[in-house]
C-alpha positions in Angstrom: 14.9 80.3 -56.4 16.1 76.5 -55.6 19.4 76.3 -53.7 22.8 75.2 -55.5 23.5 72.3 -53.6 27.1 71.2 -54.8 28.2 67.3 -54.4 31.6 66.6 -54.5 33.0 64.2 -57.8 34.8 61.5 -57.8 37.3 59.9 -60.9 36.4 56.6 -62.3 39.7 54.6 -63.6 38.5 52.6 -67.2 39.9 49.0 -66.0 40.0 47.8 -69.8 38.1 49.1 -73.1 40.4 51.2 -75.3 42.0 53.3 -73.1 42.8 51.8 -69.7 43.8 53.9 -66.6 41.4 56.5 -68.5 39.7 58.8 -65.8 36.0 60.1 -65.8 34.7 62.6 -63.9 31.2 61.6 -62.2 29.0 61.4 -59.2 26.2 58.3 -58.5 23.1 59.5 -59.9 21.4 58.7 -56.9 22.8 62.3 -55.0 21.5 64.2 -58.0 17.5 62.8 -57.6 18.1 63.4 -53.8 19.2 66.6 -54.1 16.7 67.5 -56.8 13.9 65.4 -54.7 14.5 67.5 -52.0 13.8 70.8 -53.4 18.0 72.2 -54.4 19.6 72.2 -57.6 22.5 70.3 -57.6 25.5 70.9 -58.8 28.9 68.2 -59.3 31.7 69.6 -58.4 35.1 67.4 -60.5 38.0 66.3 -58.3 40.9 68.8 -59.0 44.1 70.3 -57.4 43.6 74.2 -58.3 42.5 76.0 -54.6 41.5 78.6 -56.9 39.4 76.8 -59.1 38.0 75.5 -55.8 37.5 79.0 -54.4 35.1 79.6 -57.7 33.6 76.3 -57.7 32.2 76.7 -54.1 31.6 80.5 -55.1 28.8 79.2 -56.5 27.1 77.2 -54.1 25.0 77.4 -51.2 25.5 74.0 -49.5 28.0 70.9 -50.2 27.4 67.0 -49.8 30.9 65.5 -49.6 30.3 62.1 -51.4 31.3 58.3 -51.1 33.5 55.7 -53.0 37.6 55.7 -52.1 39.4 54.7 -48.8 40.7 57.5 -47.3 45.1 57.6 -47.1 45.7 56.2 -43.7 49.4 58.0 -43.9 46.8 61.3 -44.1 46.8 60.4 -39.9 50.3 58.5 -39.2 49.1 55.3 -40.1 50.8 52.7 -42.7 48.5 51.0 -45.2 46.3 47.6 -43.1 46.7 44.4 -45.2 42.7 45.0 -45.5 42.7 48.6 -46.8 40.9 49.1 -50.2 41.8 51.6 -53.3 43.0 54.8 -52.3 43.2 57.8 -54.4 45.2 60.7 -54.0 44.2 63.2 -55.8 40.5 62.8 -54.3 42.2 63.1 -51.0 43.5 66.1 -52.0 40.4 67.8 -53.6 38.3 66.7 -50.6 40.6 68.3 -47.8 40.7 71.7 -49.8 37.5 71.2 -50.6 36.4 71.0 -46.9 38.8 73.3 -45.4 37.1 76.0 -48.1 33.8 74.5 -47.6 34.2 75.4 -43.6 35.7 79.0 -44.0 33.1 80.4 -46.3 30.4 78.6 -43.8 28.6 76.6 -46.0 26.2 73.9 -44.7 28.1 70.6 -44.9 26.8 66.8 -45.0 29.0 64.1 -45.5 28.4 60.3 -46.6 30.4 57.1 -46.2 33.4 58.1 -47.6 32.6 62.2 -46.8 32.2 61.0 -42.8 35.6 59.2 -42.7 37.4 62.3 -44.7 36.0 65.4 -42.8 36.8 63.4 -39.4 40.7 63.1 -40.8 40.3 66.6 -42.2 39.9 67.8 -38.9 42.4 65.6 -36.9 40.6 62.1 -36.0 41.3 58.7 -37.3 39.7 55.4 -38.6 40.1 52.0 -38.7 41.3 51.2 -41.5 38.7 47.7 -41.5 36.0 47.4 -38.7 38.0 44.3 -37.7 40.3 46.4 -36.1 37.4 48.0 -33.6 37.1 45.7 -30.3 33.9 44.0 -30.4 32.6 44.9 -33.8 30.6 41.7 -35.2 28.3 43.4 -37.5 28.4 43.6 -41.7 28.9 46.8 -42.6 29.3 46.0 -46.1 25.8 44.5 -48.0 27.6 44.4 -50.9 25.2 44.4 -54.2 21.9 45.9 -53.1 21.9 49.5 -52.6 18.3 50.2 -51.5 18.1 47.5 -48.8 18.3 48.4 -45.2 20.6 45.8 -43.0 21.3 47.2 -39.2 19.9 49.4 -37.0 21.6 52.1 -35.9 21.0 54.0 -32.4 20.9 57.6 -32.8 21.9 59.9 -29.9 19.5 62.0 -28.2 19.7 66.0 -29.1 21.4 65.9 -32.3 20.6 67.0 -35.5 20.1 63.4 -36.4 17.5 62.8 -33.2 15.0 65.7 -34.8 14.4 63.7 -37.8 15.4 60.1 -36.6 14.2 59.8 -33.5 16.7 57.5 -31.6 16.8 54.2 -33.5 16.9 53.7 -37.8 17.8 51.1 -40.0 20.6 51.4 -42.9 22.2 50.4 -45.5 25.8 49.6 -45.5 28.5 49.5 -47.7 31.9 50.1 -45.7 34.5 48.6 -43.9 36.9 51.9 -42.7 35.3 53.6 -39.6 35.9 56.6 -37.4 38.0 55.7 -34.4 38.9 58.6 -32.8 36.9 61.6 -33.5 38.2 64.8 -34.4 38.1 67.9 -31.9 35.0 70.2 -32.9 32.6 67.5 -33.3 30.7 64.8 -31.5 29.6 61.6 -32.3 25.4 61.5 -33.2 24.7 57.5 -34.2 26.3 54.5 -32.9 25.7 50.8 -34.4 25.1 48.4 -32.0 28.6 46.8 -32.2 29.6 50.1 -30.9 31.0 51.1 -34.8 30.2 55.3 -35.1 28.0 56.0 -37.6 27.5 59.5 -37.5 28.9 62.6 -36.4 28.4 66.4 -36.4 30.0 69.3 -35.6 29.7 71.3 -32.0 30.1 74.5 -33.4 27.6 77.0 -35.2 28.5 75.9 -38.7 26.0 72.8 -39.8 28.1 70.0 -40.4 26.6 66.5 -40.0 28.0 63.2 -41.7 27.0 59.2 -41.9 28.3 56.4 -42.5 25.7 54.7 -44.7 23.9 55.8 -48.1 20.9 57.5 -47.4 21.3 58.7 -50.7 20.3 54.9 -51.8 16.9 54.7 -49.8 15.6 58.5 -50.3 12.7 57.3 -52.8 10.8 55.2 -50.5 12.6 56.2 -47.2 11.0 59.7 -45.6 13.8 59.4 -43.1 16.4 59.3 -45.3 15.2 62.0 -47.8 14.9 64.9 -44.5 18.7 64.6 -44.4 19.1 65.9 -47.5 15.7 68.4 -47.1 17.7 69.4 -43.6 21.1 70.7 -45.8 18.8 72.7 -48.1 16.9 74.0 -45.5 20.5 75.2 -43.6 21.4 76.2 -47.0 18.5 78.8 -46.8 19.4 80.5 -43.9 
């Protein structure tokens, strides 16, 4: 039997139409075929408030890809909002962290993406930048802006990590950011490093499998073996 792999939703605000400020509930379409593409079922999990409904919602799972989109609250760790900072939401916060701190005590395999990196790192007492301007020597673009399947940096990847096994110690990614992990939360350890020094991945030091990036490998799985064995290594932890 194929394992449930849930993916965390996110709320789209209608901007116009007939009813404006309307949310939907949805995920990108692209962590469905990934998941799928990999060999797990997925399953999207909508943004509430309810731990319970949380409790049942992971319940029925067997791994969890925390997924991208909003800025995370930089008053979440003691910051007030940069004159860069993007859309913030909430009640996505809110989900996430519950989500994550349930996720964690019922050990399910985690991986995190863009958003899911900068969230668990915050979860578990780190911080970001709120823009990559605010990192000393940062030069790069991390944000490609309209084409999601094309690769634009390389990305170093740091020897005996999770990453290393299926990346070897240099990739190229997409990139569609501009918040960043600046100091990195106790438990885990950094596993991929642009070359402007910005951290690009991380995972945890502990037994539980927890491994985050900061690009979209969910983007570049069709033609991108690489970028598909992330999501083949969560169902495969997902299995054990």
């Amino acid at each position: 039997m194929r394992k449930k792999i849930g993916i965390s939703g996110n709320l789209l605000f209608d901007t116009g139409g007939m009813f404006p400020g309307y949310a939907r509930a949805y995920v990108n379409d692209d962590y469905v075929d990934a998941v799928i593409m990999a060999g797990g079922t997925p399953v999207i999990l909508p943004v509430n408030k309810d731990a319970d409904v949380i409790d049942e919602q992971l319940t029925g799972i067997d791994a969890l890809i925390l997924s991208g989109w909003y800025d995370v609250n930089p008053q979440l760790y003691g910051e007030e909002p940069h004159v860069l900072l993007g859309d913030v939401c909430d009640r996505r916060d809110c989900f996430d962290a519950i989500v994550i701190q349930r996720a964690m005590e019922k050990r399910l395999p985690i991986l995190g993406i863009c958003r899911g990196i900068q969230i668990l790192n915050v979860v578990f007492g780190g911080t970001l930048y709120q823009d990559c301007s605010e990192a000393e020597g940062s030069y790069i673009k991390h944000n490609q802006e309209h084409i999601p399947n094309r690769v634009s940096h390389s990305v170093h990847i740091v020897p005996d990590t999770e990453l290393s096994y299926i990346m070897g110690d240099k990739t190229t990614v997409n990139s569609f950011h501009h918040m960043a992990v600046r100091e990195v939360a106790p438990g885990f350890r950094v596993s991929a490093v642009a070359p402007d020094g910005i951290i690009e991945g991380i995972e945890s030091t502990n037994d539980n499998f927890v491994l985050a990036v900061q690009w979209h490998p969910e983007m570049l799985h069709r033609k991108n073996s690489e970028m598909l064995a992330l999501f083949q290594l969560l169902v495969a932890k997902a299995e054990k």
